[in-house]
CSV table of C-alpha atoms and ligand atoms in Angstrom, one decimal:
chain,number,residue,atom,x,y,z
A,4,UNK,CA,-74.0,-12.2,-32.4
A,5,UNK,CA,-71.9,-15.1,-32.3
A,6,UNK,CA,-71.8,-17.9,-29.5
A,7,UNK,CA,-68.9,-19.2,-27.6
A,8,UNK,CA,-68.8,-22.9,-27.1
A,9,UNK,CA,-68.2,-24.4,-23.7
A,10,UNK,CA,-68.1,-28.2,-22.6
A,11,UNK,CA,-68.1,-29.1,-19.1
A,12,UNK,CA,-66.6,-32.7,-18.8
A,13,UNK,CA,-68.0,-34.4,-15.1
A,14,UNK,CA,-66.1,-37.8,-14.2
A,15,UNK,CA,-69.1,-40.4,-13.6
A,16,UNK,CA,-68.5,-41.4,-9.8
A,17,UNK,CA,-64.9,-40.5,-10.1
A,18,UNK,CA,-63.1,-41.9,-6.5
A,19,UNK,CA,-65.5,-45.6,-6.7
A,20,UNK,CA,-64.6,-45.8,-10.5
A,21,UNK,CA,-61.3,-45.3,-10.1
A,22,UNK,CA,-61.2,-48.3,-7.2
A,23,UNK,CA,-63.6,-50.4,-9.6
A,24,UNK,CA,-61.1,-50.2,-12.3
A,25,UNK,CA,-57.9,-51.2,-10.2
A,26,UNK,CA,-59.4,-53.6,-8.1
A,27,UNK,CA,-61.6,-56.1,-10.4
A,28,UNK,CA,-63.3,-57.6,-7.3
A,29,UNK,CA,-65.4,-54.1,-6.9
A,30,UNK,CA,-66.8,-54.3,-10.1
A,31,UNK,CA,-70.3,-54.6,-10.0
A,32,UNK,CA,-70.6,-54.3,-6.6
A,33,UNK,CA,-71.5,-51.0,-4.1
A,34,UNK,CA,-68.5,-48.8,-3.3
A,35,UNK,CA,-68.5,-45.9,-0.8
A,36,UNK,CA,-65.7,-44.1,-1.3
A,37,UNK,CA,-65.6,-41.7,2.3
A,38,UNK,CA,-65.4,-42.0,5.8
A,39,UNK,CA,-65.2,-45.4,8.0
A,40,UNK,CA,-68.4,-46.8,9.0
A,41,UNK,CA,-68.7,-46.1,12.5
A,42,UNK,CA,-66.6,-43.3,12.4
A,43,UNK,CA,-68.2,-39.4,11.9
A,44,UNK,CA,-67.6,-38.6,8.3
A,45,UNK,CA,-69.3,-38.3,5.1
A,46,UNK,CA,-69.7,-40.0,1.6
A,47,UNK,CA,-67.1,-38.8,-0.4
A,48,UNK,CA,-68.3,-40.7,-3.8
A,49,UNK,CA,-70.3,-44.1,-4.4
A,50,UNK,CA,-70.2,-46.2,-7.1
A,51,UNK,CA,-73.8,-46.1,-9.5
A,52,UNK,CA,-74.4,-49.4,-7.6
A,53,UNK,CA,-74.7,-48.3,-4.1
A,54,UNK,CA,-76.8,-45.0,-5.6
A,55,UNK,CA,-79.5,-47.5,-5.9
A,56,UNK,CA,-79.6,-48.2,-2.5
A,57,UNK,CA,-80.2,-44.3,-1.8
A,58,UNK,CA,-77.1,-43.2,-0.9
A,59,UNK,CA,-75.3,-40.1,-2.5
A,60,UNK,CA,-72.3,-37.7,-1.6
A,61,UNK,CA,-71.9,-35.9,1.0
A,62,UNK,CA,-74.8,-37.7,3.0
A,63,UNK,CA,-73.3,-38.8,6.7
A,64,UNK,CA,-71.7,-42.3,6.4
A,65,UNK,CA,-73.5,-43.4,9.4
A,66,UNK,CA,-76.9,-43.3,7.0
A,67,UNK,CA,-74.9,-44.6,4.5
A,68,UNK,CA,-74.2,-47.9,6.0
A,69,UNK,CA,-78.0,-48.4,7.1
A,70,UNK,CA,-79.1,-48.1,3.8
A,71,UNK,CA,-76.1,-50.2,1.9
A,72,UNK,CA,-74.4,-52.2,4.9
A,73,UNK,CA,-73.2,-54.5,2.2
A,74,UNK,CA,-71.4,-51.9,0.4
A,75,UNK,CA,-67.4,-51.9,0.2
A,76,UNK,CA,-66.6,-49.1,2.5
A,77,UNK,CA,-62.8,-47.3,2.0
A,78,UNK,CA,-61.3,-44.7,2.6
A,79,UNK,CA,-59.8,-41.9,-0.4
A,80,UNK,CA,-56.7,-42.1,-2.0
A,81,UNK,CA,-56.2,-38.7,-2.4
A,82,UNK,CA,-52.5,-38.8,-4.3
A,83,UNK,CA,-54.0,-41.6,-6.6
A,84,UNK,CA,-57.1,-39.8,-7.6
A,85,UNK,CA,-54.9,-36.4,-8.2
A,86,UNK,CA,-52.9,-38.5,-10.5
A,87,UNK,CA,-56.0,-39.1,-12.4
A,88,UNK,CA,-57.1,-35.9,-12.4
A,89,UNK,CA,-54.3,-35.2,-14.0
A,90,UNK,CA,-54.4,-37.1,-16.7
A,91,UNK,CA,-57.8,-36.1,-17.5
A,92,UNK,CA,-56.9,-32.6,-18.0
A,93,UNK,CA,-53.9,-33.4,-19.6
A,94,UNK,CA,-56.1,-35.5,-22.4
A,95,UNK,CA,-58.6,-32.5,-22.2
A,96,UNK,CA,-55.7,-29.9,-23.3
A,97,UNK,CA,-55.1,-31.8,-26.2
A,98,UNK,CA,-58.2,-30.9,-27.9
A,99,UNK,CA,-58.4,-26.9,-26.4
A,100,UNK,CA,-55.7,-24.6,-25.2
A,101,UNK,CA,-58.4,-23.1,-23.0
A,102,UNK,CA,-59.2,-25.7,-20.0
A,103,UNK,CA,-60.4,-24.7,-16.4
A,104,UNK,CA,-60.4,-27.5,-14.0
A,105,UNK,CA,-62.8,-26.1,-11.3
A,106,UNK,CA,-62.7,-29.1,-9.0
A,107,UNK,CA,-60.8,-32.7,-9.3
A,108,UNK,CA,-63.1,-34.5,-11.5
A,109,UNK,CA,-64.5,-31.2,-13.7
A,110,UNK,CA,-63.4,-29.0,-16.1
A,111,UNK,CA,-64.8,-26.2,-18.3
A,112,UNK,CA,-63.3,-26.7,-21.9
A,113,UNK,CA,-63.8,-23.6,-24.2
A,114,UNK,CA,-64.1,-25.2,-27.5
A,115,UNK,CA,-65.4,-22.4,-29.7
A,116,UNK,CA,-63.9,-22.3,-33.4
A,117,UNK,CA,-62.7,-26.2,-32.7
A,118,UNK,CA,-65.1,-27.2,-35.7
A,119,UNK,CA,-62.7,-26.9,-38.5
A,120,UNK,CA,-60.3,-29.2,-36.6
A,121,UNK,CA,-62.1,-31.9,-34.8
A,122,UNK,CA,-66.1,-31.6,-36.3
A,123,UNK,CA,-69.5,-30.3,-34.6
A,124,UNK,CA,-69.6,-29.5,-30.7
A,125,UNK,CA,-71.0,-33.2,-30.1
A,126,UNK,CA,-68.3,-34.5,-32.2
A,127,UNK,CA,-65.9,-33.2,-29.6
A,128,UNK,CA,-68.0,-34.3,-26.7
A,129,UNK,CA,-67.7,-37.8,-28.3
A,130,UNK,CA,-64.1,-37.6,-28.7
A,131,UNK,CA,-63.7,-36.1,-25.4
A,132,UNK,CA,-65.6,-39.2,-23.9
A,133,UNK,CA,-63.3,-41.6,-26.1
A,134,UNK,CA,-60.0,-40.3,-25.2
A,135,UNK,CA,-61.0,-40.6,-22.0
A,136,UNK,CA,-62.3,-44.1,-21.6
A,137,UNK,CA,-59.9,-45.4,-24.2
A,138,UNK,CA,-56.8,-44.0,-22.2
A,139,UNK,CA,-57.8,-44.0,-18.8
A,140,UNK,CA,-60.6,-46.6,-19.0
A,141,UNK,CA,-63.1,-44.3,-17.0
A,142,UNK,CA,-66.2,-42.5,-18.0
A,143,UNK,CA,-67.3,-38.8,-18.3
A,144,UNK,CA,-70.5,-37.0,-18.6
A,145,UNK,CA,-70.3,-34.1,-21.3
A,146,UNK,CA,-72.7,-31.3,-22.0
A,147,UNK,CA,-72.2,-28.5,-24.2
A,148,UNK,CA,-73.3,-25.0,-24.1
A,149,UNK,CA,-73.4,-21.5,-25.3
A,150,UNK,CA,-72.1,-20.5,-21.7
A,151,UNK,CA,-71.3,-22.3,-18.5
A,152,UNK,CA,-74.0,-22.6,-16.9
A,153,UNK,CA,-75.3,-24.4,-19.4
A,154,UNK,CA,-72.9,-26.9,-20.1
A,155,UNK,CA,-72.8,-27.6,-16.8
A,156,UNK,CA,-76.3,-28.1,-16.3
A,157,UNK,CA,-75.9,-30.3,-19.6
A,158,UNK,CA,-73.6,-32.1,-18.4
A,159,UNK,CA,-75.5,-33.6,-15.0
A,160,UNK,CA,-78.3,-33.6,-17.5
A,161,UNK,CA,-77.6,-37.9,-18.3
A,162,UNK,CA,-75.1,-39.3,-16.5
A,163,UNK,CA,-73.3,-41.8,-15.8
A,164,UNK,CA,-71.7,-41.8,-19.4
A,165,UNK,CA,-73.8,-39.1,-21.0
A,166,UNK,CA,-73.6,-36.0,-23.9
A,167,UNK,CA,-75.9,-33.4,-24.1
A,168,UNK,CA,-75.7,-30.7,-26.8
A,169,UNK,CA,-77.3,-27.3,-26.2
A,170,UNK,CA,-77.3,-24.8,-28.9
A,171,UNK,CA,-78.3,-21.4,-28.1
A,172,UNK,CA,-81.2,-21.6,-30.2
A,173,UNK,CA,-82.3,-24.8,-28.2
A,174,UNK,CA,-81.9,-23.0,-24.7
A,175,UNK,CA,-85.2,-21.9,-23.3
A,176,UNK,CA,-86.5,-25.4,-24.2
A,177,UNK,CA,-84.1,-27.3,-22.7
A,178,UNK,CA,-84.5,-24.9,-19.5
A,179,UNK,CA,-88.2,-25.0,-19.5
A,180,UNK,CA,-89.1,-28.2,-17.8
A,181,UNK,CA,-86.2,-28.3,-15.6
A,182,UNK,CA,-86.7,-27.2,-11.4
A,183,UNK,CA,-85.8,-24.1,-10.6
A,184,UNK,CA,-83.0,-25.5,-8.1
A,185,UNK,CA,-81.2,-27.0,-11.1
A,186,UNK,CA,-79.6,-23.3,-12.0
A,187,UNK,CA,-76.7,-22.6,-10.8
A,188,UNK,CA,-76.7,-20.6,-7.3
A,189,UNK,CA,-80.8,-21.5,-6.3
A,190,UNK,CA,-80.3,-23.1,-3.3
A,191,UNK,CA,-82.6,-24.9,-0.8
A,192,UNK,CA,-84.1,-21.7,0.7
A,193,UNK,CA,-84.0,-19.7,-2.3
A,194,UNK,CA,-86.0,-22.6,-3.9
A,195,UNK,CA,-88.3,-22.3,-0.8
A,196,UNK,CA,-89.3,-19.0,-1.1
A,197,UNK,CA,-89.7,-19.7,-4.6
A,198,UNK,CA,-91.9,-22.5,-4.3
A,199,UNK,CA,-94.2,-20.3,-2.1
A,200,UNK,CA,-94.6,-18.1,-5.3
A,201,UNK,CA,-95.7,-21.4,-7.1
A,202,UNK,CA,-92.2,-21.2,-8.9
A,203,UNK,CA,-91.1,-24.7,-9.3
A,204,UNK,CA,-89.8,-25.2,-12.7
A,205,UNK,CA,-87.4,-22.9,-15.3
A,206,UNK,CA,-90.6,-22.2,-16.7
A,207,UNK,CA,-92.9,-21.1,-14.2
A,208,UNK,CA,-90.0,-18.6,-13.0
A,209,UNK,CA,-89.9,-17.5,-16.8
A,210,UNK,CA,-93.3,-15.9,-16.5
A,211,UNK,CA,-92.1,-13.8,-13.5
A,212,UNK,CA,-91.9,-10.3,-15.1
A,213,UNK,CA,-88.5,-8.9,-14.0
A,214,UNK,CA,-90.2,-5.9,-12.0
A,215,UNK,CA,-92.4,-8.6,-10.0
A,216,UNK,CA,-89.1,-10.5,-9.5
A,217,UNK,CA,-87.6,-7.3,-8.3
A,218,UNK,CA,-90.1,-6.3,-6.1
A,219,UNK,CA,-89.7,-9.9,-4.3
A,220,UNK,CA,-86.1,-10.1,-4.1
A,221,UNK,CA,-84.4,-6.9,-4.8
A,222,UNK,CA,-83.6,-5.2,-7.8
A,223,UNK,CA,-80.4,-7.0,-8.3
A,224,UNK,CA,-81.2,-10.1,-6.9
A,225,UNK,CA,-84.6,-9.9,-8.9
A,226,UNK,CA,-82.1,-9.4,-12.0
A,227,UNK,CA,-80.2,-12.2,-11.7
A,228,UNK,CA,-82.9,-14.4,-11.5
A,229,UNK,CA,-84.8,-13.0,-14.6
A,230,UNK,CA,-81.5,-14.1,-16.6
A,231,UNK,CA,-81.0,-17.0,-15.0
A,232,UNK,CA,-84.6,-18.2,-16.4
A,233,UNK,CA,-83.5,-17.5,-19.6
A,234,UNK,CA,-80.1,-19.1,-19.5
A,235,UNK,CA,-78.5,-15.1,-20.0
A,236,UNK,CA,-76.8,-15.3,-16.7
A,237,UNK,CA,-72.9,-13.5,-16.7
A,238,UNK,CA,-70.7,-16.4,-17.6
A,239,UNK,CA,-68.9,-15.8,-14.1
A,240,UNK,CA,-69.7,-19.0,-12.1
A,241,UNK,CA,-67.4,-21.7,-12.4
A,242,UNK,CA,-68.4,-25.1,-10.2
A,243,UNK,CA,-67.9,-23.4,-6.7
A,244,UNK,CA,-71.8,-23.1,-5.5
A,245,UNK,CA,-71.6,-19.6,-4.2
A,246,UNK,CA,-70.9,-18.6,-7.4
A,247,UNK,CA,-67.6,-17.3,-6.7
A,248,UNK,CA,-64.9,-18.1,-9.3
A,249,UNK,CA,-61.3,-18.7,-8.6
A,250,UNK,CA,-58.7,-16.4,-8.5
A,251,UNK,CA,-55.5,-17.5,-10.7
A,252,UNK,CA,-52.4,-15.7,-11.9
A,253,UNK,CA,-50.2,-17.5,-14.8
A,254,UNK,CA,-47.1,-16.2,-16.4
A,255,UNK,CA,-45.8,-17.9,-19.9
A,256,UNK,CA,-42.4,-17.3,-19.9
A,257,UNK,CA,-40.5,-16.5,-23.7
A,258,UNK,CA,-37.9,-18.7,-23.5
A,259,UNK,CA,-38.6,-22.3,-21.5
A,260,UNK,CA,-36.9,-22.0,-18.6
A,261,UNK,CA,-34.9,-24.7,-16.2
A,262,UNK,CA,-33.9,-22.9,-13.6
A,263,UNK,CA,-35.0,-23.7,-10.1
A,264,UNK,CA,-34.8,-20.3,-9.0
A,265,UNK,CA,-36.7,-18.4,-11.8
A,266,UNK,CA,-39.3,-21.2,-11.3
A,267,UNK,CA,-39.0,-20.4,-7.5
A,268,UNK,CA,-39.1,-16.9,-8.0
A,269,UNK,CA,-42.2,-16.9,-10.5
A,270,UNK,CA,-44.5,-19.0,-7.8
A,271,UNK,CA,-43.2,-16.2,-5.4
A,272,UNK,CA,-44.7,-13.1,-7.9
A,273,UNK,CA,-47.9,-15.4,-8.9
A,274,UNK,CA,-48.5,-16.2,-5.4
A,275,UNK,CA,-48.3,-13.1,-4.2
A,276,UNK,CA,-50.4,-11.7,-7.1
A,277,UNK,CA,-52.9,-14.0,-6.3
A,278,UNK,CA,-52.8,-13.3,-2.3
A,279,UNK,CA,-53.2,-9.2,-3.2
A,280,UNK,CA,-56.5,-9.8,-5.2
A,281,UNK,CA,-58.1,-12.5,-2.6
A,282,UNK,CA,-57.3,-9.7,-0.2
A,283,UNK,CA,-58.2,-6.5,-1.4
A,284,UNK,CA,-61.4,-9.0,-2.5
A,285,UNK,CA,-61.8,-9.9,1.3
A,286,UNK,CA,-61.7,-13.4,0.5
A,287,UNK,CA,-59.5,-16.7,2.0
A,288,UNK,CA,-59.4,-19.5,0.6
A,289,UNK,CA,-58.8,-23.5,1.3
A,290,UNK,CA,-57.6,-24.8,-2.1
A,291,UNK,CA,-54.5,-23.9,-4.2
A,292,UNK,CA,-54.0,-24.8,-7.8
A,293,UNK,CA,-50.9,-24.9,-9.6
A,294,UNK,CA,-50.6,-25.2,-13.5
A,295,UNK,CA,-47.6,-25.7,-15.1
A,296,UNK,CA,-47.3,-26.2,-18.8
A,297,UNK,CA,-43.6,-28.3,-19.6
A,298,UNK,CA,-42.3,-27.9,-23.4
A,299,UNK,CA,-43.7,-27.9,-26.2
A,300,UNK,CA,-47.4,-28.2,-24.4
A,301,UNK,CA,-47.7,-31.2,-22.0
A,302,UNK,CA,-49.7,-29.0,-18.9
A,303,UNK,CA,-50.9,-30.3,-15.8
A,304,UNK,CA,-53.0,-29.0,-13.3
A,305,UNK,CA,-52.2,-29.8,-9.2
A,306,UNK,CA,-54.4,-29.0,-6.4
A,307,UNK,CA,-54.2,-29.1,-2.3
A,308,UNK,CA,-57.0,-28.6,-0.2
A,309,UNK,CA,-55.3,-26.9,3.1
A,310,UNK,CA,-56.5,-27.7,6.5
A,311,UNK,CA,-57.8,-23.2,6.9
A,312,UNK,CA,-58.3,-20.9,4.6
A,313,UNK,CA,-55.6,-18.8,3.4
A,314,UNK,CA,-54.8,-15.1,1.8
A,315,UNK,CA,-51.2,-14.7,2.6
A,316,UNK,CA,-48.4,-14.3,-0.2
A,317,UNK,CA,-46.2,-16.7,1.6
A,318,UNK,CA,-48.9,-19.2,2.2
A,319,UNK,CA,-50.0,-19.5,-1.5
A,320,UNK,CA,-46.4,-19.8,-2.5
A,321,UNK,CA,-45.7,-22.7,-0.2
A,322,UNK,CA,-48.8,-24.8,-1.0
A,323,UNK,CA,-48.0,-23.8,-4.8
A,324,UNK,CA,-43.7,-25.0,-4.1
A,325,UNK,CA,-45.0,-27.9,-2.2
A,326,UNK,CA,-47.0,-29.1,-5.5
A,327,UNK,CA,-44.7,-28.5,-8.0
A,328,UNK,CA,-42.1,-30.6,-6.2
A,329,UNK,CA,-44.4,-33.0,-5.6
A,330,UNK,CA,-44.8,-33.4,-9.3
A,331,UNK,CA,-41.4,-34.3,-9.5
A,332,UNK,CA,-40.3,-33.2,-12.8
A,333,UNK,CA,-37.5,-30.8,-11.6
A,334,UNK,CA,-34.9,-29.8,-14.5
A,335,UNK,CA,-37.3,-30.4,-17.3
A,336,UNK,CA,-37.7,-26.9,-19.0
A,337,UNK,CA,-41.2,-25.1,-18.1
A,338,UNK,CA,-43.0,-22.8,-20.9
A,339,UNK,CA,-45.8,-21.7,-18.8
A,340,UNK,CA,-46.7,-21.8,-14.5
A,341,UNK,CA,-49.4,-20.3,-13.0
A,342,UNK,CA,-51.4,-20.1,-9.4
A,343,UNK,CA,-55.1,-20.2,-8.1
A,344,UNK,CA,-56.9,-19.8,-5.4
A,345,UNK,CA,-60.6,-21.1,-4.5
A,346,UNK,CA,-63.0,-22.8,-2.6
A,347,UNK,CA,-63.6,-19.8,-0.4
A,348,UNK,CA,-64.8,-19.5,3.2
A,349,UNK,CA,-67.8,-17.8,4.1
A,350,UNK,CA,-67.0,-13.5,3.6
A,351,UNK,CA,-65.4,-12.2,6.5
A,352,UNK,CA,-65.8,-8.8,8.0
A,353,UNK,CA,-64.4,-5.5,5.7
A,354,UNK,CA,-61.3,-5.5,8.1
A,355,UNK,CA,-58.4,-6.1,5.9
A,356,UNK,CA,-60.3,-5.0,2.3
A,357,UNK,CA,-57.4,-2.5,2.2
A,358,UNK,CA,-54.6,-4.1,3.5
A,359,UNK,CA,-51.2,-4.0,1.5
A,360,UNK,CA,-48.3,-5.3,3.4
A,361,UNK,CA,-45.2,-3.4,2.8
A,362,UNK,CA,-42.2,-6.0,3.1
A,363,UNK,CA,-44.5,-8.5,0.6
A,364,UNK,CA,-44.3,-5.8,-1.9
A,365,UNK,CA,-40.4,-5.3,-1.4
A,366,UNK,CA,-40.1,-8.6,-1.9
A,367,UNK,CA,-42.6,-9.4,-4.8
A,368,UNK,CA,-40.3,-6.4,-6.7
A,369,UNK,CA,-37.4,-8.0,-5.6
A,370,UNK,CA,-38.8,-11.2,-7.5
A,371,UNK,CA,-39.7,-9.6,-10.6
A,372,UNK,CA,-36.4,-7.9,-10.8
A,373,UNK,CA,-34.4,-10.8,-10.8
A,374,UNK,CA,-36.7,-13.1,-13.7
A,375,UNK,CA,-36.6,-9.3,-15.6
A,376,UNK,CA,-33.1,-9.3,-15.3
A,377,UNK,CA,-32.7,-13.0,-16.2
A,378,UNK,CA,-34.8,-13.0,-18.8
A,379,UNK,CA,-35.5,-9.6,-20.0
A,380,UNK,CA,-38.7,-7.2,-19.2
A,381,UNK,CA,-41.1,-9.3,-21.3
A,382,UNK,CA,-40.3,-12.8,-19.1
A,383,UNK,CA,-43.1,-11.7,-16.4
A,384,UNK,CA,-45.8,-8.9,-16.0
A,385,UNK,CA,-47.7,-8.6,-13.2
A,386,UNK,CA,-51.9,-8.2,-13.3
A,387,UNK,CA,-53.2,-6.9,-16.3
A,388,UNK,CA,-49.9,-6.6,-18.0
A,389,UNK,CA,-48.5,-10.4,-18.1
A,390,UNK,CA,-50.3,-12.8,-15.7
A,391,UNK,CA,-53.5,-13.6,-17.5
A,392,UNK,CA,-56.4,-14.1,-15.0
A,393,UNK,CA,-58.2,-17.1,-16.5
A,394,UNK,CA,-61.8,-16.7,-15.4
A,395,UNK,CA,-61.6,-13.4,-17.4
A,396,UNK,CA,-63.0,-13.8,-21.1
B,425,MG,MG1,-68.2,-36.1,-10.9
């Protein structure tokens, strides 16, 4: 059986560090990146200083500024951190061609059969971490795994600054002592009714048999567990907490290509790719990610975060236009483009599971047939054919 090898590479306080590192005069000190004080809002990020006053992400800044009134309070910088994120992903594509970015400051890095090129999985953590600080001055968290989960339970297991190596002979152990809400997709009541059961660790949940574990939570529910105990679960989840993985289209075009329309007309096919599965999945979603990879292989990876959750063709192709102008690179000749969709809202009603819009279609072909014609049949498939969905390995 052989093992794939995944790193997930966390940014250590990503928004605060970034500020400490431009602005001297932070260093040292407590910085809450989020909403105003006195304002309603949240803690977007805080530097490792104002952690040891208690305060964390995504805890209400009003609690914030009881705890840490001292603290250096601003407010994100949403275009300079994307920069950033950029150029993290950018240094992470260097080392694999396989990199997802699941939110701004993480990425999954598939670095199976990397050995012969850049040494053992921790030698690529370490390098990973050097590039990193050495080019952007900032610090990661690595952890390595046989599988996602894994690495990305790894990697928040030392931070700030930390690498942890999981082989797959080395994963029950490393579970074992670990609380059950540290997997991936146990959340606060799940962990509850576990914690009833006298299930608090990996361990304890380990010597569930899988028909007990059925009988408590349904067979597939029950399932799902039992793997998840022994660090089997599917390699589906990506960072989003429900578990549900992003939907992303790309197309690699055969000859680099210039042309503002073929670019335009690409986003148009990928967006509306990307808007058919999300809605015969029933899902909508808030953020949209656009990849684009210029010649030979520089890539970079864009997000928006939209104000509602979308599904439509034309909306995903706007949010994706309005980032690829944004990065500002226009005439410079593109080898690869592609489209995502995630962070989903919570599942709607069955309603529009079948819906297919006629005049999207119509003009989805009429896309296609104009890059086919351009650039022969081979320039862009749709689904299985040409447009490689990413979270598929
Ligand atoms: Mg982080």
């Amino acid at each position: 059986m052989s093992f794939r090898v995944i790193m997930h590479i966390d940014m250590d306080a990503f928004f605060a560090a970034i500020e400490q590192r431009d602005r001297p005069e932070l260093r040292g000190k407590p910085v809450v990146v989020g909403a105003q004080p006195g304002r309603r809002g949240v803690v977007a990020t805080c530097s490792y200083e104002a952690r040891k006053f208690g305060v964390h992400s995504a805890m209400p800044i009003a609690n914030a500024c009881k705890l840490c009134p001292q603290a250096v309070y601003l407010t994100p910088d949403h275009h300079r951190y994307s920069d950033e994120s950029e150029k993290v992903m950018a240094i992470l594509e260097r080392l694999s061609p396989i990199v997802e970015q699941c939110s701004i400051d993480e990425a999954f890095v598939d670095i199976t059969g990397l050995e012969r090129l850049f040494g053992a999985p921790a030698d690529i953590g370490r390098r990973a971490k050097a590039m990193i600080a050495g080019e952007l001055h900032l610090t990661a968290s690595v952890g390595i795994g046989p599988n996602r989960q894994i690495a990305k339970i790894a990697s928040d297991f030392r931070k700030p600054d930390g690498l942890t190596v999981v082989p797959p002979e080395g994963v029950l152990d490393f579970l074992a002592p670990l609380a059950v809400g540290r997997l991936r997709g146990v959340g606060p009541r799940l962990r509850e009714e576990l914690a009833k059961l006298g299930v608090r660790t990996v361990a304890d949940l380990r010597a569930w048999p899988i028909a007990a574990l059925a009988q408590r939570f349904g067979d597939s529910y029950g399932a799902w567990l039992y793997r998840q105990a022994r660090g089997e679960a599917s390699d589906e989840v990506g960072c989003d907490d429900e578990g549900r993985k992003q939907i992303s289209k790309e197309n690699t075009f055969d000859a680099d290509v210039t042309d503002a329309q073929v670019i335009r007309d690409t986003l148009l096919a990928l967006g509306a790719d990307v808007g058919r599965q999300a809605r015969r999945e029933g899902r909508r979603g808030t953020t949209v990610t656009l990849k684009i990879r210029f010649a030979p292989f520089e890539t970079h990876t864009r997000q928006t975060t939209l104000p509602h959750a979308i599904d439509s063709d034309r909306q995903i192709f706007r949010a994706a236009e309005k980032l690829f102008a944004a990065a500002g690179r226009a005439g410079r000749p593109v080898r690869l483009i592609g489209v995502g969709l995630s962070d989903w809202e919570d599942d709607r009603g069955q309603l529009d599971l079948e819906f297919v819009d006629d005049e999207r279609e119509t003009r989805l072909f009429a896309a296609v047939d104009r890059i086919t014609e351009k650039y022969g049949r081979r320039a862009i498939g749709l689904g299985a054919a040409g447009a490689k969905n990413h979270d598929e390995e």
